[in-house]
Short mmCIF file of C-alpha atoms in Angstrom, two decimals:
data_model
loop_
_atom_site.label_atom_id
_atom_site.label_comp_id
_atom_site.label_asym_id
_atom_site.label_seq_id
_atom_site.Cartn_x
_atom_site.Cartn_y
_atom_site.Cartn_z
CA MET A 1 -3.52 17.20 45.99
CA GLN A 2 -1.00 14.45 46.20
CA LEU A 3 -3.09 12.66 43.91
CA LEU A 4 -2.74 15.62 41.24
CA LYS A 5 0.93 15.66 41.45
CA TYR A 6 1.40 11.99 41.12
CA SER A 7 -1.14 11.99 38.07
CA TYR A 8 0.95 15.17 36.65
CA ALA A 9 4.33 13.62 37.07
CA ARG A 10 3.31 10.22 35.54
CA LYS A 11 2.11 12.48 32.45
CA VAL A 12 5.40 14.04 32.03
CA ILE A 13 7.43 10.61 32.35
CA LYS A 14 5.18 9.05 29.96
CA TYR A 15 5.62 11.82 27.45
CA PHE A 16 9.27 11.81 27.56
CA TYR A 17 9.47 8.02 27.56
CA LYS A 18 7.83 7.99 24.00
CA PHE A 19 11.30 9.55 22.70
CA PHE A 20 13.19 6.61 23.98
CA LEU A 21 10.95 3.70 22.51
CA THR A 22 11.18 1.87 19.45
CA ILE A 23 8.20 0.01 17.74
CA SER A 24 8.77 -2.97 15.40
CA ILE A 25 6.11 -3.26 12.73
CA PHE A 26 5.11 -6.74 11.03
CA GLU A 27 3.03 -7.59 8.18
CA ASN A 28 1.32 -10.66 6.87
CA TYR A 29 -0.70 -11.49 3.77
CA THR A 30 -2.61 -14.98 4.22
CA ILE A 31 -3.61 -16.88 1.10
CA ASN A 32 -4.62 -20.02 2.63
CA LYS A 33 -6.06 -21.14 5.73
CA LYS A 34 -3.21 -22.38 8.57
CA LYS A 35 -4.12 -25.83 9.79
CA ILE A 36 -4.67 -25.48 13.40
CA ASN A 37 -5.56 -28.13 16.07
CA SER A 38 -6.62 -26.72 19.41
CA LYS A 39 -9.12 -27.26 22.02
CA ILE A 40 -9.28 -23.81 22.82
CA LYS A 41 -12.35 -21.81 21.72
CA PHE A 42 -11.97 -18.81 19.41
CA PHE A 43 -14.35 -15.79 19.77
CA SER A 44 -14.91 -12.25 18.57
CA VAL A 45 -17.19 -9.72 19.58
CA ASN A 46 -18.31 -6.88 17.35
CA ASN A 47 -20.56 -4.92 19.86
CA LYS A 48 -20.99 -3.75 23.38
CA ASN A 49 -24.34 -5.65 23.44
CA THR A 50 -22.60 -9.23 23.40
CA ILE A 51 -20.59 -7.95 26.54
CA GLU A 52 -23.69 -7.43 28.54
CA LYS A 53 -24.92 -10.82 27.57
CA ASN A 54 -21.80 -12.70 28.79
CA ASN A 55 -20.66 -13.07 32.38
CA ILE A 56 -17.09 -13.73 31.19
CA LEU A 57 -16.75 -10.69 28.93
CA LYS A 58 -18.63 -8.48 31.53
CA SER A 59 -16.05 -9.31 34.18
CA TYR A 60 -13.25 -8.74 31.55
CA PHE A 61 -14.36 -5.37 30.63
CA ARG A 62 -15.36 -4.17 34.34
CA ASN A 63 -11.97 -2.47 34.82
CA LYS A 64 -11.45 -1.69 31.18
CA LYS A 65 -14.53 0.79 30.28
CA GLU A 66 -12.16 2.86 28.00
CA LYS A 67 -12.14 0.02 25.62
CA TYR A 68 -15.97 -0.02 24.85
CA LYS A 69 -15.15 3.01 22.60
CA ARG A 70 -13.17 0.81 20.43
CA PHE A 71 -16.21 -1.22 19.11
CA LYS A 72 -16.99 1.69 16.96
CA HIS A 73 -13.99 0.94 14.54
CA SER A 74 -12.70 -2.41 15.77
CA LEU A 75 -13.46 -6.12 16.62
CA PHE A 76 -12.25 -7.80 19.79
CA PHE A 77 -10.96 -11.45 19.56
CA PHE A 78 -10.03 -13.83 22.25
CA LEU A 79 -9.20 -17.33 23.30
CA LYS A 80 -11.33 -19.00 26.04
CA ASN A 81 -10.73 -21.93 28.07
CA LYS A 82 -13.29 -23.04 30.45
CA ASN A 83 -14.65 -19.80 31.98
CA GLU A 84 -11.71 -17.76 31.37
CA ILE A 85 -10.34 -15.34 28.68
CA ILE A 86 -6.77 -16.65 28.06
CA SER A 87 -5.37 -13.96 25.30
CA SER A 88 -6.92 -11.27 23.52
CA GLY A 89 -6.42 -8.41 21.06
CA TRP A 90 -8.26 -5.98 18.78
CA VAL A 91 -8.40 -5.59 15.02
CA CYS A 92 -9.26 -2.17 13.54
CA ILE A 93 -11.89 -2.77 10.52
CA LYS A 94 -12.33 0.85 10.04
CA LYS A 95 -11.85 2.12 6.54
CA ASN A 96 -8.99 4.74 7.35
CA LYS A 97 -5.95 5.63 6.15
CA LYS A 98 -4.06 6.57 9.35
CA TRP A 99 -3.52 5.02 12.69
CA ASN A 100 -1.89 6.55 15.83
CA ILE A 101 0.64 4.25 17.43
CA GLU A 102 -0.02 5.68 21.10
CA GLU A 103 3.40 4.31 22.43
CA ILE A 104 5.15 6.72 20.45
CA ASP A 105 2.53 9.04 19.56
CA LYS A 106 3.10 8.65 15.62
CA LYS A 107 0.77 7.99 12.70
CA ILE A 108 1.10 5.58 10.17
CA ASN A 109 -0.50 4.97 7.03
CA PHE A 110 -2.27 1.61 6.65
CA LYS A 111 -4.44 1.80 3.45
CA ASP A 112 -5.88 -1.59 2.60
CA LYS A 113 -4.51 -3.29 5.55
CA LYS A 114 -6.12 -4.17 8.87
CA ILE A 115 -4.20 -3.17 12.08
CA LEU A 116 -4.05 -5.56 15.07
CA TYR A 117 -3.24 -4.15 18.42
CA ASP A 118 -3.26 -4.25 22.19
CA PHE A 119 -2.95 -7.78 22.57
CA GLU A 120 -2.79 -9.36 25.98
CA THR A 121 -2.36 -12.89 27.47
CA ILE A 122 -3.33 -13.50 31.23
CA LYS A 123 0.02 -13.93 33.13
CA LYS A 124 -0.70 -17.61 34.32
CA PHE A 125 -1.05 -18.53 30.52
CA ARG A 126 1.91 -16.87 29.01
CA ASN A 127 4.83 -18.73 27.25
CA LYS A 128 2.44 -21.39 26.21
CA GLY A 129 1.80 -20.46 22.67
CA TYR A 130 -1.56 -18.82 23.05
CA TYR A 131 -0.83 -15.67 21.61
CA THR A 132 0.65 -17.26 18.50
CA LEU A 133 -2.57 -19.41 18.17
CA LEU A 134 -4.61 -16.23 18.68
CA LEU A 135 -2.64 -14.36 15.83
CA LYS A 136 -3.23 -17.69 13.59
CA LEU A 137 -6.67 -17.67 14.02
CA ILE A 138 -7.12 -14.10 13.31
CA GLN A 139 -5.16 -14.56 10.15
CA ASN A 140 -7.69 -17.29 9.20
CA ASN A 141 -10.23 -14.84 9.63
CA TYR A 142 -8.78 -12.13 7.26
CA LEU A 143 -7.52 -14.34 4.21
CA LYS A 144 -6.23 -12.46 1.37
CA LYS A 145 -6.27 -9.33 3.55
CA LYS A 146 -3.05 -7.54 4.61
CA LEU A 147 -2.46 -7.53 8.39
CA LEU A 148 -0.05 -5.29 10.26
CA ILE A 149 0.88 -5.77 13.98
CA TYR A 150 3.11 -3.88 16.11
CA THR A 151 5.09 -4.04 19.47
CA GLN A 152 7.96 -2.43 21.33
CA VAL A 153 11.33 -3.68 20.19
CA ASN A 154 12.41 -4.92 23.49
CA ASN A 155 9.39 -7.09 24.13
CA ARG A 156 11.11 -10.24 23.08
CA ALA A 157 8.35 -12.62 23.88
CA SER A 158 5.81 -10.61 21.82
CA VAL A 159 8.21 -10.31 18.72
CA LYS A 160 8.83 -14.26 18.79
CA ALA A 161 5.30 -14.89 19.30
CA ILE A 162 4.58 -12.59 16.01
CA THR A 163 7.10 -13.97 13.83
CA LYS A 164 6.18 -17.46 14.78
CA SER A 165 2.59 -17.00 13.73
CA GLY A 166 3.75 -15.88 10.16
CA PHE A 167 4.28 -12.25 10.43
CA LYS A 168 7.52 -10.67 8.76
CA PHE A 169 9.27 -7.98 10.14
CA LYS A 170 8.99 -4.66 7.93
CA TYR A 171 10.50 -1.83 9.70
CA ASN A 172 11.32 -0.14 13.07
CA LEU A 173 9.71 3.18 14.02
CA LYS A 174 10.48 5.82 16.72
CA LYS A 175 8.91 9.13 17.63
CA TYR A 176 11.52 11.18 16.09
#
């Protein structure tokens, strides 16, 4: 019973929190490949079968089973060093015109653009430029395509990495 009360309270708090959040939208259009020197390996995954064959990916997705559904419309990109995923994120490749930004529960139009979302860098690798590197490598994958990425306004580290990788600020967005 206590778990149900906690779960309900959490949902209520999350609902009202959305009204106070501001999301920054950034856009990029890469024409030429960016020169990148790195010993870190860059990979993409486009289906669940690849995960089952790779122990690193298996352990990464073990606690993130809800993310399996994303392979219907997205690619998973990541940086790997030795036997560890350093930084990762998703790119929506679905031919769709609307995208729901879950943090504020608001839909945006993104016709002819790729949406980058849900990026994560493991704590011990943060503030070392890996997120910026990952974004640059993804941009090299999508030459001559418009890319959109978003983050919370108060996430300064993310905003810095996004702009450093070549994205330009477009606008801020709120739920209301």
